[in-house]
XYZ file of C-alpha atoms in Angstrom:
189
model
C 14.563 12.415 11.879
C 11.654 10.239 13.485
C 8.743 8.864 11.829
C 6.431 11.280 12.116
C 8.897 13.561 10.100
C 9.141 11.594 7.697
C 5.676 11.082 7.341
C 5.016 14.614 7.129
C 7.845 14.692 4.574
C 6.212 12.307 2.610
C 2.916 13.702 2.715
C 4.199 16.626 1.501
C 5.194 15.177 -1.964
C 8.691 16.432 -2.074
C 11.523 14.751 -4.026
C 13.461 12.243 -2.194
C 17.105 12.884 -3.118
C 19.650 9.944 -3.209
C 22.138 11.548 -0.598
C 19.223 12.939 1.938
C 18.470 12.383 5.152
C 15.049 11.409 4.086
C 16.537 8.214 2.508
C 18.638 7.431 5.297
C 14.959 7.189 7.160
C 13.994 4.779 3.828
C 16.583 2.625 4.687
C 15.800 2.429 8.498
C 12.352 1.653 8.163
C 12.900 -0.734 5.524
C 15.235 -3.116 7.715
C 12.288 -2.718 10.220
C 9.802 -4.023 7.495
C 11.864 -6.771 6.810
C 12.181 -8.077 10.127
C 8.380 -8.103 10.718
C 7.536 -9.129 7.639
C 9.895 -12.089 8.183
C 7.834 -13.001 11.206
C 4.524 -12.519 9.373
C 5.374 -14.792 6.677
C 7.679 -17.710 8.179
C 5.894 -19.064 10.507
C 1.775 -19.663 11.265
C 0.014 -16.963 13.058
C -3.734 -17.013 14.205
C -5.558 -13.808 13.123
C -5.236 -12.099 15.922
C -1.657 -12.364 16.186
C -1.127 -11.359 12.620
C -3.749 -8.129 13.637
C -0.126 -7.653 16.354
C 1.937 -7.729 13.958
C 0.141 -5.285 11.158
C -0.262 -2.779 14.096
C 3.157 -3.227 14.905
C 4.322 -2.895 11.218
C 2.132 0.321 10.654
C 2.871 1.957 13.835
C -1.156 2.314 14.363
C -3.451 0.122 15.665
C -5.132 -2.225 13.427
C -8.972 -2.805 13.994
C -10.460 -6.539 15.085
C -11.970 -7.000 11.914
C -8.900 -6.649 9.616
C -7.906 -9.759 7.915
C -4.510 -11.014 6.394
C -3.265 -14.004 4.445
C 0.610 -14.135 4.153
C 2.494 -13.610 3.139
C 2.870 -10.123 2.758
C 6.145 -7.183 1.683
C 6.290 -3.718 2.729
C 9.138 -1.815 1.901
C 8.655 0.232 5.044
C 4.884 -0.231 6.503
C 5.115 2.808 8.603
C 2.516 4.582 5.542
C 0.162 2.226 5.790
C -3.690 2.825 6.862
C -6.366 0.391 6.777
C -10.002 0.641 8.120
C -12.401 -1.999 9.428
C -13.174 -5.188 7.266
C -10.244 -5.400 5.428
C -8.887 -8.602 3.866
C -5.775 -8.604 1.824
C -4.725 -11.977 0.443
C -1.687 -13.745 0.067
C 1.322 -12.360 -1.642
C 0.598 -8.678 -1.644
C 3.123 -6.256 -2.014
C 3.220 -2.753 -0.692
C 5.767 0.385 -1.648
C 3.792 2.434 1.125
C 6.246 5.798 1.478
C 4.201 8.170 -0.421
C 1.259 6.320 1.949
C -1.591 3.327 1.258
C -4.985 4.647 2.273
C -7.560 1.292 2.614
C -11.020 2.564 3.627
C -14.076 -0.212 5.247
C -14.868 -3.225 3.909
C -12.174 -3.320 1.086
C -10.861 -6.750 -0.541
C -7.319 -6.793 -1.880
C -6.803 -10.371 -4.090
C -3.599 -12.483 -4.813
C -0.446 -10.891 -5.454
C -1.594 -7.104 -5.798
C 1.029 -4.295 -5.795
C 0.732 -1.198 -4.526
C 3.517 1.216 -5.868
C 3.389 4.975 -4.826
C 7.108 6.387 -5.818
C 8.433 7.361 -9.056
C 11.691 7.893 -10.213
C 13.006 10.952 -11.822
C 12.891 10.374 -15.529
C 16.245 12.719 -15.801
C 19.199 9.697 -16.398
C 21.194 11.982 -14.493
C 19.127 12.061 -11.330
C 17.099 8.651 -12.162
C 18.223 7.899 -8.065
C 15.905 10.749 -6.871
C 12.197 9.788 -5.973
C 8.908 11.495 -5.929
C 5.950 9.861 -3.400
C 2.690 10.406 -4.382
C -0.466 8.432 -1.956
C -2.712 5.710 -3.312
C -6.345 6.104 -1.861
C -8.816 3.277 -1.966
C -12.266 4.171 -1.038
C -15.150 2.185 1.066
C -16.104 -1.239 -0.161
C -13.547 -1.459 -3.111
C -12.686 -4.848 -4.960
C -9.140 -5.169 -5.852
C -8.570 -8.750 -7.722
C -5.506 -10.363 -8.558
C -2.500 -9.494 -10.009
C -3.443 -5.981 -10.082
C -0.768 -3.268 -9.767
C -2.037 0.138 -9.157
C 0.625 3.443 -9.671
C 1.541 5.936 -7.293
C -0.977 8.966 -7.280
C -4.172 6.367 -7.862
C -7.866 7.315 -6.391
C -9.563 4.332 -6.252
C -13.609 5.805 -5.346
C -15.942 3.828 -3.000
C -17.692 0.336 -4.765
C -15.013 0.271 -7.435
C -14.009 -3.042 -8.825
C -10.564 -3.565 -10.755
C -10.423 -6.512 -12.585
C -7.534 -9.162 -12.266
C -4.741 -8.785 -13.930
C -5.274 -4.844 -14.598
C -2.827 -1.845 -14.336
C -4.307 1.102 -12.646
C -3.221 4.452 -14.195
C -5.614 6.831 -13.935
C -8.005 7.466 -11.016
C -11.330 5.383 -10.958
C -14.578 6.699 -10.074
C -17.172 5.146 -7.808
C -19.270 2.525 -8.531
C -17.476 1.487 -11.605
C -15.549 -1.461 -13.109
C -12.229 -1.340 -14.532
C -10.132 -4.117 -16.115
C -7.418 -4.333 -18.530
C -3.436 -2.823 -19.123
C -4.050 0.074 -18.814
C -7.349 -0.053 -16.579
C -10.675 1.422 -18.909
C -14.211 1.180 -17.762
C -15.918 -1.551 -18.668
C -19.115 -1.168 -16.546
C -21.028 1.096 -13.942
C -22.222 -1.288 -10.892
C -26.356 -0.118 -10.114
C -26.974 1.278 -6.788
């Protein structure tokens, strides 16, 4: 299997079972992560060097304008898209196999998670996994210590408030805060 396959694999929301080939990719990619997340985090890198290293960690190339402060985790980096004018800040953490979509002009505070697989609930197959993709519009506002689940629309303008837990989808324009995220305002156009 190559990473396109599993890509497509992923994409395609299937369960992950605990003795597939599927997870033997999981487990490839991951000791990939590790190694250049290692270099992204232990040791200083000017922006453009850490713009390398994100392309290099996402298997795409990462536009100019992106921005990161380490350090950063990925579990396996490979599902990661980001578009122009992104800035994610220090301590972010990724679970990107179901796949991170980051539109323009996004900001992504302190110590935000990302989490897009779920377990099986069954005890007897809690082992299996099911991806499911986090999208994140245009011109979102993630702050920190936010953790948003796997499945998660986040609609262009958005704004979570720190410290929230993102469980349902959130439309545009509107602020969410809290555990579990509600609406607490509608930003003016």
């Amino acid at each position: 299997m190559d990473v396109k396959e599993f890509l497509e694999y992923m994409e395609s929301g299937q369960k992950v079972e605990s003795d597939s080939e599927i997870l033997g990719m999981f487990h490839k990619l991951a000791q990939e992560a590790i190694q250049i997340t290692m270099e992204i985090n232990n040791k200083y890198h000017t922006p453009e060097e850490l713009i390398k290293l994100f392309s290099k960690l996402t298997g795409v190339d990462v536009d100019p304008s992106f921005r990161l402060f380490p350090p950063f985790y990925t579990d396996c980096g490979k599902n990661i898209r980001v578009g122009k004018n992104v800035f994610i800040n220090a301590c972010c953490k990724f679970q990107d196999q179901g796949g991170i979509r980051i539109g323009n002009n996004c900001l992504i505070g302190h110590n935000v998670t990302l989490a897009t697989i779920n377990h099986d609930f069954n005890p007897a197959n809690r082992a299996a996994m099911y991806p499911e993709p986090i999208k994140i519009g245009n011109n979102v506002w993630i702050g920190s210590d936010v953790t948003v689940l796997a499945g998660i629309t986040i609609e262009d303008g958005a704004i979570i408030g720190a410290g929230s837990v993102v469980t349902k989808d959130v439309p545009a324009n509107t602020i969410v805060a809290g555990n579990p995220a509600r609406k607490i305002n509608t930003l003016k156009e």
